[in-house]
mmCIF file of C-alpha atoms in Angstrom:
data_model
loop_
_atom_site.group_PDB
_atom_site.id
_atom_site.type_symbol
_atom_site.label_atom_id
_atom_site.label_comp_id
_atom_site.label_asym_id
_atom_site.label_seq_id
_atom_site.Cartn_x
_atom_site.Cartn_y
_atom_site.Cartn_z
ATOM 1 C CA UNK A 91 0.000 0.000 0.000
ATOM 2 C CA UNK A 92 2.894 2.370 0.229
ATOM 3 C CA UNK A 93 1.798 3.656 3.738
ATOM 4 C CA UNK A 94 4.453 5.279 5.427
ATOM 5 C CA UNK A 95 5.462 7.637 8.608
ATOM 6 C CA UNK A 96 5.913 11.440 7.237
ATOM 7 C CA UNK A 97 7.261 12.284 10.869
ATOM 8 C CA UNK A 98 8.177 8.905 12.986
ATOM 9 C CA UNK A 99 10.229 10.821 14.987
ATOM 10 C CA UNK A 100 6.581 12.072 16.788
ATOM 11 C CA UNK A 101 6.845 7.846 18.157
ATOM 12 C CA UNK A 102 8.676 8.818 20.608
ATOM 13 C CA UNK A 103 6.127 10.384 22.517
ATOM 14 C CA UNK A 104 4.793 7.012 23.136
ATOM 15 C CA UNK A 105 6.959 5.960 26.113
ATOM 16 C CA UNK A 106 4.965 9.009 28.437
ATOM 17 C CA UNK A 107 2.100 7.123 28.232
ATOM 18 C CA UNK A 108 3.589 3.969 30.613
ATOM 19 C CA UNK A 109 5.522 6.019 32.401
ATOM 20 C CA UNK A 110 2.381 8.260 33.148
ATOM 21 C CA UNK A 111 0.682 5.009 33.547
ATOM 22 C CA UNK A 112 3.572 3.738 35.678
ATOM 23 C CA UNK A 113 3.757 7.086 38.004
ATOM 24 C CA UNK A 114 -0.414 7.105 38.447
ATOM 25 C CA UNK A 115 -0.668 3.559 40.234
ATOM 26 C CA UNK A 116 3.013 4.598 42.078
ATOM 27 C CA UNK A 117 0.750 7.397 43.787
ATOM 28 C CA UNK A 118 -1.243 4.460 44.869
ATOM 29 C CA UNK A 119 -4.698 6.429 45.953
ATOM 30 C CA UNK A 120 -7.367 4.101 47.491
ATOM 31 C CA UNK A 121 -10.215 3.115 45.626
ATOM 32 C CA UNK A 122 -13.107 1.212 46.588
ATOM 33 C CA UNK A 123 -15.619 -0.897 44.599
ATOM 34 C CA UNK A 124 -19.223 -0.094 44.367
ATOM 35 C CA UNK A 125 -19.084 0.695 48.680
ATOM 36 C CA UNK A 126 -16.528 -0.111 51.379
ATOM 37 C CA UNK A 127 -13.726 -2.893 50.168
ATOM 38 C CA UNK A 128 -14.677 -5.302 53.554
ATOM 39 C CA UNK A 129 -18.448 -5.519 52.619
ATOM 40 C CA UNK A 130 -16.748 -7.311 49.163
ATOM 41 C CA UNK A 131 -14.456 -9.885 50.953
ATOM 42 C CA UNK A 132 -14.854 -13.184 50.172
ATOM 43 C CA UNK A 133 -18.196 -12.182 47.700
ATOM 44 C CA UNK A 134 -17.531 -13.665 44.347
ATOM 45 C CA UNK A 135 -16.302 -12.206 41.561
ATOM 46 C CA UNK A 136 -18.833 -10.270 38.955
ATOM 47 C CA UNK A 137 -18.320 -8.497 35.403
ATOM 48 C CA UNK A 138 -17.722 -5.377 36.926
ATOM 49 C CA UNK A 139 -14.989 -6.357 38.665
ATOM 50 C CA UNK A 140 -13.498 -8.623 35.502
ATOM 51 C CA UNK A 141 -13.497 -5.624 33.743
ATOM 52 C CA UNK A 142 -12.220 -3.136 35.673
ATOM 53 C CA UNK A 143 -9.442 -2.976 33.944
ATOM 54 C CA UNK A 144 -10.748 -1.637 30.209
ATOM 55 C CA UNK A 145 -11.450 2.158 30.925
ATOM 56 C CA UNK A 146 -7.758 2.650 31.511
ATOM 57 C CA UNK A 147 -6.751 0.290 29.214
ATOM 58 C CA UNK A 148 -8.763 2.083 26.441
ATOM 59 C CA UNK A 149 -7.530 5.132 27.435
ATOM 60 C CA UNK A 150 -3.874 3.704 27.260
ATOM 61 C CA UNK A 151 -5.254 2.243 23.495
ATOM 62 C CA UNK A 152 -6.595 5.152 22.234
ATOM 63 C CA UNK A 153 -2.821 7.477 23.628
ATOM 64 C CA UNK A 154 -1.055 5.006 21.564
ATOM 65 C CA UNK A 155 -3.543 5.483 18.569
ATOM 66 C CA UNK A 156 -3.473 9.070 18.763
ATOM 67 C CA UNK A 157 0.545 8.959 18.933
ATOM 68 C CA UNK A 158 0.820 6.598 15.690
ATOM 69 C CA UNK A 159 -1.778 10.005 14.280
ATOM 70 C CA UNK A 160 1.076 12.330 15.235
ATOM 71 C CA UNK A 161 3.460 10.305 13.441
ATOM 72 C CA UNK A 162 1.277 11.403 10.391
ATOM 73 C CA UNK A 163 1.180 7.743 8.340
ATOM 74 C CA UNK A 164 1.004 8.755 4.691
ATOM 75 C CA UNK A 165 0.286 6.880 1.359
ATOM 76 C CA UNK A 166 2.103 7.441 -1.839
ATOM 77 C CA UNK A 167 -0.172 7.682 -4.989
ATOM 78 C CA UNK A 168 0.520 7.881 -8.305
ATOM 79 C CA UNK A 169 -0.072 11.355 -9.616
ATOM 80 C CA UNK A 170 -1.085 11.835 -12.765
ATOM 81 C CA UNK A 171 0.724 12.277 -15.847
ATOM 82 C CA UNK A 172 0.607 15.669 -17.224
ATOM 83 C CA UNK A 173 1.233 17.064 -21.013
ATOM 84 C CA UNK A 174 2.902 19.759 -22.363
ATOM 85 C CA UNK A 175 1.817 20.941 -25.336
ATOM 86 C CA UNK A 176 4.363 21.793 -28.121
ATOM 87 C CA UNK A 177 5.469 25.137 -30.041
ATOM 88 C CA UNK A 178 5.473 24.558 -33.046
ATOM 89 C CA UNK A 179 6.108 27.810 -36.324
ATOM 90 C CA UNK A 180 4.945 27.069 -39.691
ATOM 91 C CA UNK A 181 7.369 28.106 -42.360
ATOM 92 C CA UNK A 182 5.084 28.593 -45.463
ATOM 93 C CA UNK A 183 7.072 29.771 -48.852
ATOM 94 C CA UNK A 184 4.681 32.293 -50.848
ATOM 95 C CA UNK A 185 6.905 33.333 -53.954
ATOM 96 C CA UNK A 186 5.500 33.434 -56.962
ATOM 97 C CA UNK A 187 7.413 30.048 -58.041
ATOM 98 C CA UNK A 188 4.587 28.286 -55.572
ATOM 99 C CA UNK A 189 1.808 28.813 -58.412
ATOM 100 C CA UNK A 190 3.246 25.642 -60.238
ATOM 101 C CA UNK A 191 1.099 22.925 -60.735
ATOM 102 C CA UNK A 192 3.420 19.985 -60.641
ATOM 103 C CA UNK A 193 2.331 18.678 -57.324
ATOM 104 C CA UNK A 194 -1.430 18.525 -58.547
ATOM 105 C CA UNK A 195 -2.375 19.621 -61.770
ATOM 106 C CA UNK A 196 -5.662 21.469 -60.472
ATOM 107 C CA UNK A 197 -3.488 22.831 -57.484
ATOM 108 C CA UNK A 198 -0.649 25.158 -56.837
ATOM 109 C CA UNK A 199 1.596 23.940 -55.075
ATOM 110 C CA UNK A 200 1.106 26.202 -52.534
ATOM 111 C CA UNK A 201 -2.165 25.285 -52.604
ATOM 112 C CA UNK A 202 -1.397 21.793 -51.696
ATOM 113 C CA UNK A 203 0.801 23.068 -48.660
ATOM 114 C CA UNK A 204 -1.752 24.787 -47.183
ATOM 115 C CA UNK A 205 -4.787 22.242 -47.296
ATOM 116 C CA UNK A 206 -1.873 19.806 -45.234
ATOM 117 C CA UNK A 207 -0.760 22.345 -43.406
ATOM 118 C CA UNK A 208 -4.243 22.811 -42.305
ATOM 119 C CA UNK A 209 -5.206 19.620 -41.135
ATOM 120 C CA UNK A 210 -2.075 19.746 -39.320
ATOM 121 C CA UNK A 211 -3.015 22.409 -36.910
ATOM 122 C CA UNK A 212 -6.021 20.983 -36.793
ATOM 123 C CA UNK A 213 -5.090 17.634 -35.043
ATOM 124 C CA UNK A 214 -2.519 19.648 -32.708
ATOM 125 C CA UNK A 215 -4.625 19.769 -30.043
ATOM 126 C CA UNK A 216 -2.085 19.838 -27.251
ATOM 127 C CA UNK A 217 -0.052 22.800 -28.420
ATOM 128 C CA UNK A 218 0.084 25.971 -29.939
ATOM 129 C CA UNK A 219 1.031 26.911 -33.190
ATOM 130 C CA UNK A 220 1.602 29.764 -35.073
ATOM 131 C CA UNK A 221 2.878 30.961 -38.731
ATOM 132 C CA UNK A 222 5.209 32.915 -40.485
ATOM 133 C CA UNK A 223 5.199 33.282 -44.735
ATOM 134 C CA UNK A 224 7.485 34.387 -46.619
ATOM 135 C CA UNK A 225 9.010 35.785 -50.094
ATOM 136 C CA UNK A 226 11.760 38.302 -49.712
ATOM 137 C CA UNK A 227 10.651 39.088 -46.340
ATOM 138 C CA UNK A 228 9.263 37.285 -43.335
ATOM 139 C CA UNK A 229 5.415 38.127 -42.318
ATOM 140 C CA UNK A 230 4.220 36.889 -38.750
ATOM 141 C CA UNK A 231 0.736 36.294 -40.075
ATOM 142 C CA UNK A 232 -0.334 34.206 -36.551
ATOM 143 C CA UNK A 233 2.012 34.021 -33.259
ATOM 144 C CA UNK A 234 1.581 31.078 -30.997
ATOM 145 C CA UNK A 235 -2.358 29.943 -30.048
ATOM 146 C CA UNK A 236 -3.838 27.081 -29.596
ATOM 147 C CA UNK A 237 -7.000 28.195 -31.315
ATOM 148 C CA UNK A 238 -6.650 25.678 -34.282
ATOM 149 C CA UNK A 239 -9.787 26.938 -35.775
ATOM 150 C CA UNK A 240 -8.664 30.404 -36.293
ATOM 151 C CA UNK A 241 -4.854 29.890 -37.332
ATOM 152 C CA UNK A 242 -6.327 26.995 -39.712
ATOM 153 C CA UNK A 243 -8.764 30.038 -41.002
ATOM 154 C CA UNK A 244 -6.188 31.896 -41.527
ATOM 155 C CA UNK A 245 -3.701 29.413 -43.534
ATOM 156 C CA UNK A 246 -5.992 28.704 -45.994
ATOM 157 C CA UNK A 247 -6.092 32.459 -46.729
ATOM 158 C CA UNK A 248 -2.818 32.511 -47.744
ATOM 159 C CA UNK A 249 -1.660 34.043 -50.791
ATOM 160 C CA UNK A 250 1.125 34.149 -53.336
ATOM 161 C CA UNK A 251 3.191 37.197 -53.159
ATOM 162 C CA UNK A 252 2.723 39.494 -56.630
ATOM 163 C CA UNK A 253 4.929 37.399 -59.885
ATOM 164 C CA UNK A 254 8.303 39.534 -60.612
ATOM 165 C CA UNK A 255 7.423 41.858 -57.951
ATOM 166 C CA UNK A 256 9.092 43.549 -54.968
ATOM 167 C CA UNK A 257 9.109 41.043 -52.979
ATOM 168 C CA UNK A 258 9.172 37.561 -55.201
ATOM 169 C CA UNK A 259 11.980 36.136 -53.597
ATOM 170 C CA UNK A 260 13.076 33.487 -51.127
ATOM 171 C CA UNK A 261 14.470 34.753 -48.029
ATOM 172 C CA UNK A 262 14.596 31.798 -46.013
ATOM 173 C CA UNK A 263 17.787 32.767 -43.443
ATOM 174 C CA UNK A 264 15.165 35.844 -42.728
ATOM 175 C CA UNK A 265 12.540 33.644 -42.455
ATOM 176 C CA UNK A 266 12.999 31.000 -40.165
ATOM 177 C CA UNK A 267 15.030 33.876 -37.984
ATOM 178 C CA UNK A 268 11.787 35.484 -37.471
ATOM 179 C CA UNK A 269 10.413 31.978 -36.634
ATOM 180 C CA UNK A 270 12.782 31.070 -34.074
ATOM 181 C CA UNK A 271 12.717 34.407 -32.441
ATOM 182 C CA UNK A 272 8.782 33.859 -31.715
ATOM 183 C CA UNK A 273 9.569 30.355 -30.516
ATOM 184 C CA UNK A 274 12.157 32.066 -28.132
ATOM 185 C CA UNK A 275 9.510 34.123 -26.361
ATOM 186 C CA UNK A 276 7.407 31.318 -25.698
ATOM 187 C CA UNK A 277 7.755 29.035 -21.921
ATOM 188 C CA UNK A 278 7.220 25.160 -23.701
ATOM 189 C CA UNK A 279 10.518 23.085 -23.347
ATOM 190 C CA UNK A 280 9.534 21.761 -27.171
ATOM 191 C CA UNK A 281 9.648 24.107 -29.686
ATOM 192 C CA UNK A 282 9.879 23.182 -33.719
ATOM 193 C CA UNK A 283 9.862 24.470 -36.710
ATOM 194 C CA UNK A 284 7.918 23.173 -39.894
ATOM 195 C CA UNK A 285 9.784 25.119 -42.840
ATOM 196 C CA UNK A 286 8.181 24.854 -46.413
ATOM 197 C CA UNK A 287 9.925 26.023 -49.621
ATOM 198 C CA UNK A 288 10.193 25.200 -53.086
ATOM 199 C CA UNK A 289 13.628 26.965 -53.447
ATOM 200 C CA UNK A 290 16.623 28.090 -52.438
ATOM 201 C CA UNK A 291 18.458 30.931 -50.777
ATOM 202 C CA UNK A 292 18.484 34.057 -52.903
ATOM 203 C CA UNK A 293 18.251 36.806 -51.095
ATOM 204 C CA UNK A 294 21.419 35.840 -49.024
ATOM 205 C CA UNK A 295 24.276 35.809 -51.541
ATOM 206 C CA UNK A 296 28.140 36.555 -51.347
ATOM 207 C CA UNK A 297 27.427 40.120 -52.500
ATOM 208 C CA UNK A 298 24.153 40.575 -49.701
ATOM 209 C CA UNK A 299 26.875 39.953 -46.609
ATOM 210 C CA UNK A 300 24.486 41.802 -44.374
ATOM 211 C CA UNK A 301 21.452 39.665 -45.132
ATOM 212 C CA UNK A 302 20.400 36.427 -42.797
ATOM 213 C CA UNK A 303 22.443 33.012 -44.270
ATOM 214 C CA UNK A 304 20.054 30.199 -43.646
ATOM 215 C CA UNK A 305 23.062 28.390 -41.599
ATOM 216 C CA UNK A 306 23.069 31.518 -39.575
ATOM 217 C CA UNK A 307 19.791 30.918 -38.575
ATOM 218 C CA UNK A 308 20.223 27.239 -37.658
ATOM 219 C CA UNK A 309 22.651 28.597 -35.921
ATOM 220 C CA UNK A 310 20.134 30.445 -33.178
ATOM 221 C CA UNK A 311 17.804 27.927 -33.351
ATOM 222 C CA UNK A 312 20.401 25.287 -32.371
ATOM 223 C CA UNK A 313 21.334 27.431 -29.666
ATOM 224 C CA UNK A 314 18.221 27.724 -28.303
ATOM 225 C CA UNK A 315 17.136 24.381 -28.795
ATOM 226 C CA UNK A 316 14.852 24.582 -31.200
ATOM 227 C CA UNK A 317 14.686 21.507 -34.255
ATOM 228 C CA UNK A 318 13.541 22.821 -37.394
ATOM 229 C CA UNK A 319 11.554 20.433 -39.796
ATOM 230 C CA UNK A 320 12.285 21.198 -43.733
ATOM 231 C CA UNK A 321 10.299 20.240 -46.970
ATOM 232 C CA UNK A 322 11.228 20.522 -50.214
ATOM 233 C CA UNK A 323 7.879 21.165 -52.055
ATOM 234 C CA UNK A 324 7.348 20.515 -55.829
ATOM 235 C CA UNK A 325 9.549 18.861 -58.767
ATOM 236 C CA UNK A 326 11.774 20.999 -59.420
ATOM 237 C CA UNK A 327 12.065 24.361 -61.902
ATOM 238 C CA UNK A 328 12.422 24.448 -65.387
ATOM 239 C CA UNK A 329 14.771 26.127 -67.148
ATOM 240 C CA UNK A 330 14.522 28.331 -70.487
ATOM 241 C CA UNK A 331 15.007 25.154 -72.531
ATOM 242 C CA UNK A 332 12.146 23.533 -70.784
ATOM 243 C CA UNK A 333 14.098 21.317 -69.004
ATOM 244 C CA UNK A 334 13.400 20.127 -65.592
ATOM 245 C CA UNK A 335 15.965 21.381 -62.627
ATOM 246 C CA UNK A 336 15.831 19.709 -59.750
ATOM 247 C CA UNK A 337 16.044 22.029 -56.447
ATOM 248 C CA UNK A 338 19.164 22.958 -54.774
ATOM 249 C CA UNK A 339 18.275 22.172 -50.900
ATOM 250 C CA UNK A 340 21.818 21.379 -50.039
ATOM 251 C CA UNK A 341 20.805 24.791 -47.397
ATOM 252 C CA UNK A 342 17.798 23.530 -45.799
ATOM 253 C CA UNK A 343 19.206 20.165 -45.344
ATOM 254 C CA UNK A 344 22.454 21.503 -43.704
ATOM 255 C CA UNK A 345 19.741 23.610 -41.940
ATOM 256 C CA UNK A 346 17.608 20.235 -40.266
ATOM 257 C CA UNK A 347 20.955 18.716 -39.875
ATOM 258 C CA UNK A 348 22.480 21.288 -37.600
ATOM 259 C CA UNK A 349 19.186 21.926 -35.595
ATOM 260 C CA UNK A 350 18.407 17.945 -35.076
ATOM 261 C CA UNK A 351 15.347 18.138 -37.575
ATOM 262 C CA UNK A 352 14.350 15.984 -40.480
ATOM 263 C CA UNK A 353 14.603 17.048 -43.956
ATOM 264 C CA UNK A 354 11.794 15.498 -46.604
ATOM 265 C CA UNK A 355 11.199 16.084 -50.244
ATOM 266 C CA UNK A 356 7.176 16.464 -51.049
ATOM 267 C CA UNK A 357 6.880 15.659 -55.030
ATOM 268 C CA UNK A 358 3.029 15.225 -55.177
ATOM 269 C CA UNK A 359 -0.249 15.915 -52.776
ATOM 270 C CA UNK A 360 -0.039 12.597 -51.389
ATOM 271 C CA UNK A 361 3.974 12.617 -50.570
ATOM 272 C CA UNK A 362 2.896 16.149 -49.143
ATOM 273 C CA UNK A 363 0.484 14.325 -46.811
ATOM 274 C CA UNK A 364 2.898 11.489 -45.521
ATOM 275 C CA UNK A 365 5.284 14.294 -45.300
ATOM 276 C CA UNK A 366 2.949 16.330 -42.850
ATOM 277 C CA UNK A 367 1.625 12.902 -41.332
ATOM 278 C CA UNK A 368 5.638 11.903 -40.586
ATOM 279 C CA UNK A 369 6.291 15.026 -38.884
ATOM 280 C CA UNK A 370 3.398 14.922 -36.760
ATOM 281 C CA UNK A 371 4.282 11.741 -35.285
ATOM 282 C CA UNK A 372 7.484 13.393 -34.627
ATOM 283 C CA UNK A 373 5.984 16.109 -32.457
ATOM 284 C CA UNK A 374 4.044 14.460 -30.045
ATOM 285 C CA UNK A 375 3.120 15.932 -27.344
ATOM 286 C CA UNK A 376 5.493 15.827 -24.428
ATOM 287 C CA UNK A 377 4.499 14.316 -20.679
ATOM 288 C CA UNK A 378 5.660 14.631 -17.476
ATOM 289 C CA UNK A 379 7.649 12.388 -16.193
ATOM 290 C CA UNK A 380 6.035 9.783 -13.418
ATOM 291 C CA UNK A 381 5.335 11.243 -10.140
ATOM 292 C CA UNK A 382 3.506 10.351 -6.336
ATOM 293 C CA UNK A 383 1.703 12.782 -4.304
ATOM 294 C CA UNK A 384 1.420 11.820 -0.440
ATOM 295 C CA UNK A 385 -2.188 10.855 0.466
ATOM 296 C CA UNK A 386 -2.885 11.936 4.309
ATOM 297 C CA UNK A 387 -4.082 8.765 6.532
ATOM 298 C CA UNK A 388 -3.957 10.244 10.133
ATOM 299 C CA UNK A 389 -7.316 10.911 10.319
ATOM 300 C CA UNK A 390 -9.048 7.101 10.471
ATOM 301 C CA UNK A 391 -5.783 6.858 13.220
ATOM 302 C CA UNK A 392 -7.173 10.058 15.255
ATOM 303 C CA UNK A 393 -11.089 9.081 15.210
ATOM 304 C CA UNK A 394 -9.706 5.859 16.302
ATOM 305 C CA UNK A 395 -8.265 6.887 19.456
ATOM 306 C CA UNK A 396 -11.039 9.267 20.086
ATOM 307 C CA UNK A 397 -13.416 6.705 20.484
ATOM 308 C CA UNK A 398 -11.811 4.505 22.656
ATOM 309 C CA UNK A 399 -10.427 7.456 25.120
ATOM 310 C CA UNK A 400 -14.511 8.533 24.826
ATOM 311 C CA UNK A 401 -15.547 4.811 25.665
ATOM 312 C CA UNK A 402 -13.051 4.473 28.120
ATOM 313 C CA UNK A 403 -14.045 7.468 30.522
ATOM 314 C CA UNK A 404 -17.861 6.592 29.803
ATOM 315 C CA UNK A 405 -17.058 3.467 31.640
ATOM 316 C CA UNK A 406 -14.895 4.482 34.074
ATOM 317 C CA UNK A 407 -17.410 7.220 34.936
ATOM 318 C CA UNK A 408 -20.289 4.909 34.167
ATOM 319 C CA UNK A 409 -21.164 1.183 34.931
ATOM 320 C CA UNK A 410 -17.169 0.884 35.985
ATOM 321 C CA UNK A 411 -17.045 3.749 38.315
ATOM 322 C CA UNK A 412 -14.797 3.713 41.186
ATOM 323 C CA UNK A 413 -16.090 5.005 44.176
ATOM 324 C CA UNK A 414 -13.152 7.024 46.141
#
């Protein structure tokens, strides 16, 4: 039962009660039974006198009892197990490259990342989630919540950023930077990042020094222990001969690599849903690890010795009396 002592040291108060026993009958006052003690000489033996004895051997009971109370006995029970949800930034890739319809040839491809994405959040129903899009530059469109119903309201409203304009490119150092410094702010010990792109690095280059490197990002989020997750959405470009290019994610995979994430290449809609389905599984919620709380069991101890110290000076002022 796991029943313990939370303070045996409180025992020791049991030796008073024979040594107040002990000093009580050493005072040796006179008693008499029922009337003078010659008018019971040589009468025989009835209950009363049999059982003289019990009220102070009740009351000696129930000081014992009462003692093993002190002593506080406790029980250990399991407590239990408690979750912790998981903070987890969506990545999503909106350059104009995204329209392509090589994942699903009713669908863009980004498109097909945000119906996934979507049922992701969704099923997340231990943590909070938030998202970030990007071209050139990052957008917090949602920080952390756990209202699933909103942020998922607000993924599928997504769009593509204008074709050729200001800001069709793909900043991903940027990106996932802004990520990781939302993640920062937030208390969960589990913190991911779920980066979708269908490119690679370009607003970053050799002559952009003071732009964001995408390894200079993985470089905070390893520090702050955060994994990031990377797909590589779509088939590849194609080039002005109408050849097909496969992407360049040397980056993103040096990127999972450093940060303890997974990297994963999404071709079509259903590779794009295995993709999601992987990573989900890889997520799971965190719980506590196994604990006891101390169940309090002094009480059935102290009613205990209540009752007999109450039946014991009903008797000995009742049908046991002793008449001074």
């Amino acid at each position: 039962m796991n029943v313990f002592l939370a303070s045996p040291a409180m025992l020791a108060a049991g030796f008073l009660v024979p040594i107040a026993l002990w000093l009580r009958y050493r005072r040796g006052a006179a008693v008499v039974r029922l009337g003078a003690a010659g008018l019971l000489e040589g009468m025989p033996a009835t209950w009363r006198t049999r059982l003289k004895f019990l009220p102070t051997a009740l009351s000696v009971l129930g000081l014992l009892v009462a003692v093993v109370a002190l002593a506080r006995p406790v029980r250990l029970v399991p407590a239990p197990l408690t979750s912790e949800g998981i903070d987890v930034m969506l990545c999503l890739d909106t350059s104009s490259s995204m329209a392509a319809h090589d994942m699903d040839p009713e669908r863009t491809r980004l498109d097909v990342a945000k119906e996934e994405a979507a049922h992701f959040v969704i099923g997340r129903g231990n943590d909070r989630v938030g998202l970030v899009t990007f071209a050139r530059y990052p957008d917090l469109r949602s920080p952390l919540t756990a209202d699933r119903v909103a942020l998922g309201q607000i993924v599928s409203g997504v769009e593509l950023v204008e074709n050729d304009g200001p800001e069709d490119a793909t900043g991903i150092g940027t990106a996932l930077t802004r990520a990781v410094q939302v993640l920062a702010a937030g208390e969960s010990k589990s913190k991911v990042v779920i980066l979708l792109t269908d490119g690679e690095e370009n607003v970053s280059t050799t002559d952009t020094q003071e732009e964001i490197a995408p390894l200079h990002a993985a470089q905070l989020a390893e520090r702050l222990g955060i994994r990031v997750h990377a797909i590589s959405a779509g088939k590849g470009t194609t080039d002005r001969d109408g050849r097909l290019v496969p992407l360049d994610t040397r980056q993103i995979e040096a990127v999972t690599r450093r940060t303890g994430g997974r990297f994963f290449r999404a071709r079509d809609a259903g590779s794009m849903a295995a993709v999601y389905a992987e990573i989900d599984a890889l997520t799971k919620v965190v719980f506590s690890e196994p604990r006891f709380e101390t169940e309090e069991r002094f009480v059935p101890f102290l009613v205990l010795a209540l009752i007999l110290l109450l039946i014991g000076r009903l008797l000995a002022y009742g049908p046991l009396a002793v008449l001074p």
